[in-house]
Short mmCIF file of C-alpha atoms in Angstrom, two decimals:
data_model
loop_
_atom_site.label_atom_id
_atom_site.label_comp_id
_atom_site.label_asym_id
_atom_site.label_seq_id
_atom_site.Cartn_x
_atom_site.Cartn_y
_atom_site.Cartn_z
CA VAL A 1 -2.64 22.44 9.88
CA TYR A 2 -0.15 19.56 9.66
CA ASN A 3 -0.64 18.69 13.33
CA GLN A 4 -4.42 18.72 12.87
CA LEU A 5 -4.06 16.35 9.91
CA VAL A 6 -1.85 13.99 11.92
CA ASP A 7 -4.26 14.07 14.88
CA PHE A 8 -7.21 13.37 12.58
CA MET A 9 -5.49 10.42 10.90
CA ARG A 10 -4.42 8.95 14.25
CA ARG A 11 -8.04 9.10 15.46
CA VAL A 12 -9.17 7.31 12.29
CA TYR A 13 -6.41 4.69 12.71
CA ARG A 14 -7.60 3.93 16.24
CA GLU A 15 -11.25 3.87 15.18
CA TYR A 16 -10.53 1.26 12.50
CA GLY A 17 -8.03 -0.80 14.54
CA TYR A 18 -4.75 0.14 12.85
CA ASP A 19 -1.39 0.20 14.61
CA GLU A 20 0.69 3.17 13.52
CA VAL A 21 4.24 2.20 12.59
CA ILE A 22 7.23 4.12 11.27
CA THR A 23 9.69 2.47 8.89
CA PRO A 24 13.11 3.57 7.57
CA GLN A 25 13.51 5.84 4.54
CA ILE A 26 16.52 4.08 3.03
CA LEU A 27 16.80 0.29 2.81
CA ASP A 28 19.33 -2.18 1.47
CA SER A 29 18.58 -3.20 -2.12
CA ASP A 30 18.57 -6.86 -1.03
CA LEU A 31 15.19 -6.22 0.60
CA TRP A 32 13.78 -4.80 -2.65
CA GLN A 33 15.15 -7.80 -4.56
CA THR A 34 13.53 -10.24 -2.12
CA SER A 35 10.17 -8.44 -2.36
CA GLY A 36 10.25 -8.37 -6.18
CA HIS A 37 10.13 -4.58 -6.35
CA TYR A 38 13.69 -4.41 -7.66
CA ASP A 39 12.86 -6.44 -10.76
CA HIS A 40 9.44 -4.92 -11.35
CA TYR A 41 9.71 -1.34 -10.10
CA LYS A 42 13.38 -0.24 -10.10
CA GLU A 43 12.87 2.25 -12.95
CA ASN A 44 10.73 4.24 -10.49
CA MET A 45 13.19 4.12 -7.58
CA TYR A 46 16.12 6.25 -6.38
CA PHE A 47 19.35 4.43 -5.48
CA SER A 48 22.55 5.29 -3.64
CA ASN A 49 25.73 3.42 -2.76
CA ILE A 50 26.76 3.44 0.89
CA ASP A 51 29.82 1.54 2.12
CA GLU A 52 30.00 -0.35 -1.18
CA ARG A 53 26.39 -1.57 -0.90
CA GLU A 54 23.40 -0.43 -2.93
CA TYR A 55 20.49 1.13 -1.06
CA ALA A 56 17.14 2.45 -2.26
CA VAL A 57 15.03 5.32 -1.03
CA LYS A 58 11.64 3.92 -0.04
CA PRO A 59 8.91 4.21 -2.74
CA MET A 60 6.39 2.19 -0.70
CA ASN A 61 6.14 0.42 2.65
CA CYS A 62 5.24 -3.11 1.52
CA PRO A 63 8.60 -4.82 2.22
CA CYS A 64 8.98 -3.08 5.59
CA HIS A 65 5.55 -4.22 6.74
CA MET A 66 6.20 -7.75 5.48
CA LEU A 67 9.42 -7.85 7.53
CA MET A 68 7.56 -6.63 10.61
CA PHE A 69 4.90 -9.29 10.17
CA ALA A 70 7.49 -12.03 9.56
CA HIS A 71 9.45 -11.04 12.68
CA TYR A 72 6.90 -12.65 15.02
CA LYS A 73 5.01 -15.92 14.95
CA TYR A 74 1.26 -15.22 14.80
CA SER A 75 -1.68 -17.52 15.23
CA TYR A 76 -4.73 -17.07 13.02
CA ARG A 77 -6.40 -15.92 16.27
CA ASP A 78 -4.10 -12.86 16.25
CA LEU A 79 -5.42 -11.75 12.87
CA PRO A 80 -6.26 -9.36 11.40
CA LEU A 81 -3.23 -7.15 11.96
CA ARG A 82 -3.37 -3.69 10.44
CA TYR A 83 -0.25 -1.53 10.01
CA ALA A 84 -0.60 2.12 9.03
CA ASP A 85 2.51 3.99 7.95
CA PHE A 86 1.75 7.63 7.21
CA GLY A 87 5.21 8.39 5.91
CA ARG A 88 7.17 10.08 3.18
CA LEU A 89 7.70 8.06 0.00
CA HIS A 90 9.89 8.85 -3.03
CA ARG A 91 9.24 7.66 -6.58
CA TYR A 92 10.98 8.61 -9.77
CA GLU A 93 8.50 10.02 -12.26
CA LYS A 94 9.61 11.30 -15.65
CA ALA A 95 9.45 15.09 -15.89
CA GLY A 96 6.59 15.01 -18.39
CA ALA A 97 4.51 12.72 -16.15
CA VAL A 98 4.69 14.85 -12.99
CA ALA A 99 1.32 16.52 -12.44
CA GLY A 100 -1.26 17.44 -9.79
CA LEU A 101 -1.74 15.44 -6.62
CA THR A 102 -1.17 11.98 -8.06
CA ARG A 103 2.03 12.02 -10.16
CA VAL A 104 4.71 13.53 -7.93
CA ARG A 105 8.22 12.50 -6.92
CA THR A 106 7.74 12.69 -3.16
CA PHE A 107 4.59 12.51 -1.11
CA CYS A 108 3.17 11.49 2.21
CA GLN A 109 0.89 8.48 1.92
CA ASP A 110 -0.99 6.24 4.29
CA ASP A 111 0.49 3.09 2.84
CA ALA A 112 -1.26 0.60 5.11
CA HIS A 113 -1.18 -3.19 5.00
CA ILE A 114 -3.62 -5.68 6.47
CA PHE A 115 -2.63 -9.23 7.36
CA CYS A 116 -5.66 -11.48 7.61
CA THR A 117 -7.03 -14.92 6.83
CA ARG A 118 -8.84 -15.54 3.55
CA ASP A 119 -12.11 -15.76 5.48
CA GLN A 120 -11.50 -12.26 6.86
CA VAL A 121 -10.90 -10.69 3.44
CA PRO A 122 -14.53 -9.60 2.75
CA SER A 123 -15.00 -7.88 6.12
CA GLU A 124 -11.53 -6.31 5.96
CA LEU A 125 -12.17 -4.94 2.46
CA ALA A 126 -15.53 -3.52 3.57
CA SER A 127 -13.87 -1.85 6.55
CA LEU A 128 -10.98 -0.56 4.42
CA LEU A 129 -13.36 1.00 1.89
CA ASP A 130 -15.36 2.60 4.70
CA PHE A 131 -12.09 3.94 6.16
CA SER A 132 -10.99 5.33 2.77
CA VAL A 133 -14.31 6.93 1.90
CA SER A 134 -14.62 8.53 5.34
CA VAL A 135 -11.17 10.14 4.94
CA LEU A 136 -11.94 11.31 1.38
CA ARG A 137 -15.22 12.89 2.53
CA ALA A 138 -13.54 14.54 5.52
CA PHE A 139 -11.35 16.39 3.01
CA GLY A 140 -14.26 17.40 0.80
CA PHE A 141 -13.98 14.70 -1.85
CA ASP A 142 -17.66 13.76 -1.91
CA GLU A 143 -17.89 12.70 -5.54
CA PHE A 144 -15.35 10.27 -6.93
CA GLN A 145 -15.09 7.16 -9.03
CA ALA A 146 -12.89 4.25 -8.12
CA LYS A 147 -10.86 2.18 -10.56
CA LEU A 148 -10.39 -1.55 -10.23
CA SER A 149 -6.96 -2.32 -11.70
CA THR A 150 -6.45 -5.92 -12.81
CA ARG A 151 -3.44 -8.15 -13.39
CA PRO A 152 -0.80 -6.74 -15.74
CA ALA A 153 -0.06 -9.18 -18.56
CA GLU A 154 3.70 -8.63 -18.68
CA LYS A 155 4.85 -7.80 -15.15
CA SER A 156 3.08 -9.91 -12.55
CA VAL A 157 3.85 -12.69 -10.11
CA GLY A 158 1.68 -15.29 -8.42
CA GLU A 159 -0.92 -17.89 -9.23
CA ASP A 160 -3.88 -17.14 -11.50
CA ALA A 161 -6.33 -18.52 -8.93
CA LEU A 162 -5.09 -16.12 -6.25
CA TRP A 163 -5.25 -13.18 -8.66
CA ASP A 164 -8.82 -14.14 -9.57
CA LEU A 165 -9.79 -14.44 -5.90
CA ALA A 166 -8.27 -11.06 -5.04
CA THR A 167 -9.75 -9.27 -8.06
CA GLU A 168 -13.22 -10.68 -7.42
CA GLY A 169 -12.94 -9.76 -3.73
CA LEU A 170 -12.17 -6.14 -4.62
CA ARG A 171 -15.01 -6.06 -7.15
CA GLU A 172 -17.50 -7.45 -4.62
CA ALA A 173 -16.37 -4.99 -1.94
CA LEU A 174 -16.84 -2.02 -4.30
CA GLU A 175 -20.27 -3.26 -5.36
CA ALA A 176 -21.37 -3.93 -1.76
CA ALA A 177 -20.27 -0.42 -0.76
CA GLY A 178 -22.16 1.10 -3.70
CA ILE A 179 -19.03 2.79 -5.01
CA PRO A 180 -19.08 3.38 -8.77
CA PHE A 181 -15.96 2.06 -10.48
CA ALA A 182 -14.36 1.49 -13.84
CA VAL A 183 -12.16 -1.50 -14.65
CA GLU A 184 -8.60 -0.75 -15.78
CA GLU A 185 -7.44 -3.97 -17.40
CA GLY A 186 -3.78 -4.72 -16.74
CA ALA A 187 -3.16 -1.67 -14.52
CA GLY A 188 -2.69 -3.57 -11.25
CA ALA A 189 0.58 -3.79 -9.34
CA PHE A 190 2.92 -6.66 -10.19
CA TYR A 191 1.89 -8.42 -6.95
CA GLY A 192 -1.86 -7.87 -6.98
CA PRO A 193 -4.96 -6.02 -8.18
CA LYS A 194 -5.82 -2.69 -6.61
CA ILE A 195 -8.55 -0.12 -6.19
#
């Protein structure tokens, strides 16, 4: 069954123009400090000391994908770039919070990232939602409601104007796709809103 799942996801990646990448499981804490995850997410991370340096077990792929993107010089003509990383992630959840499919301490997640111009955001969001819904339906999740999570008041970084642009872009994409959604005020990630 696992191999069938992997084959299915790889077909979907190709169909939607994603490059499959694999990133390390353990990374130097300096990377998590640079990305902001250390300050905003460390209570949900596992750490270890190796050769007198602090390392963290990967809870998400964001910093790895940012490093990959930053490694090369791209023209706007090269965009969009889509990285898909169907890998194992580890997050500390308190014992009382662990439940079901969504609150677990280790899981395999397609933690993809899209690098695009601002002009490409609407079409990329439409494609991403189509991708997500097609995968959900393939696994029998025909009825669902999305949640649009907005900027957290306490833990967030970035300019208000960019947050507003991103939040409105997500809202418009959900509405254009006809996906019912509820708004979860303040439940976004520290770096951006999310669906």
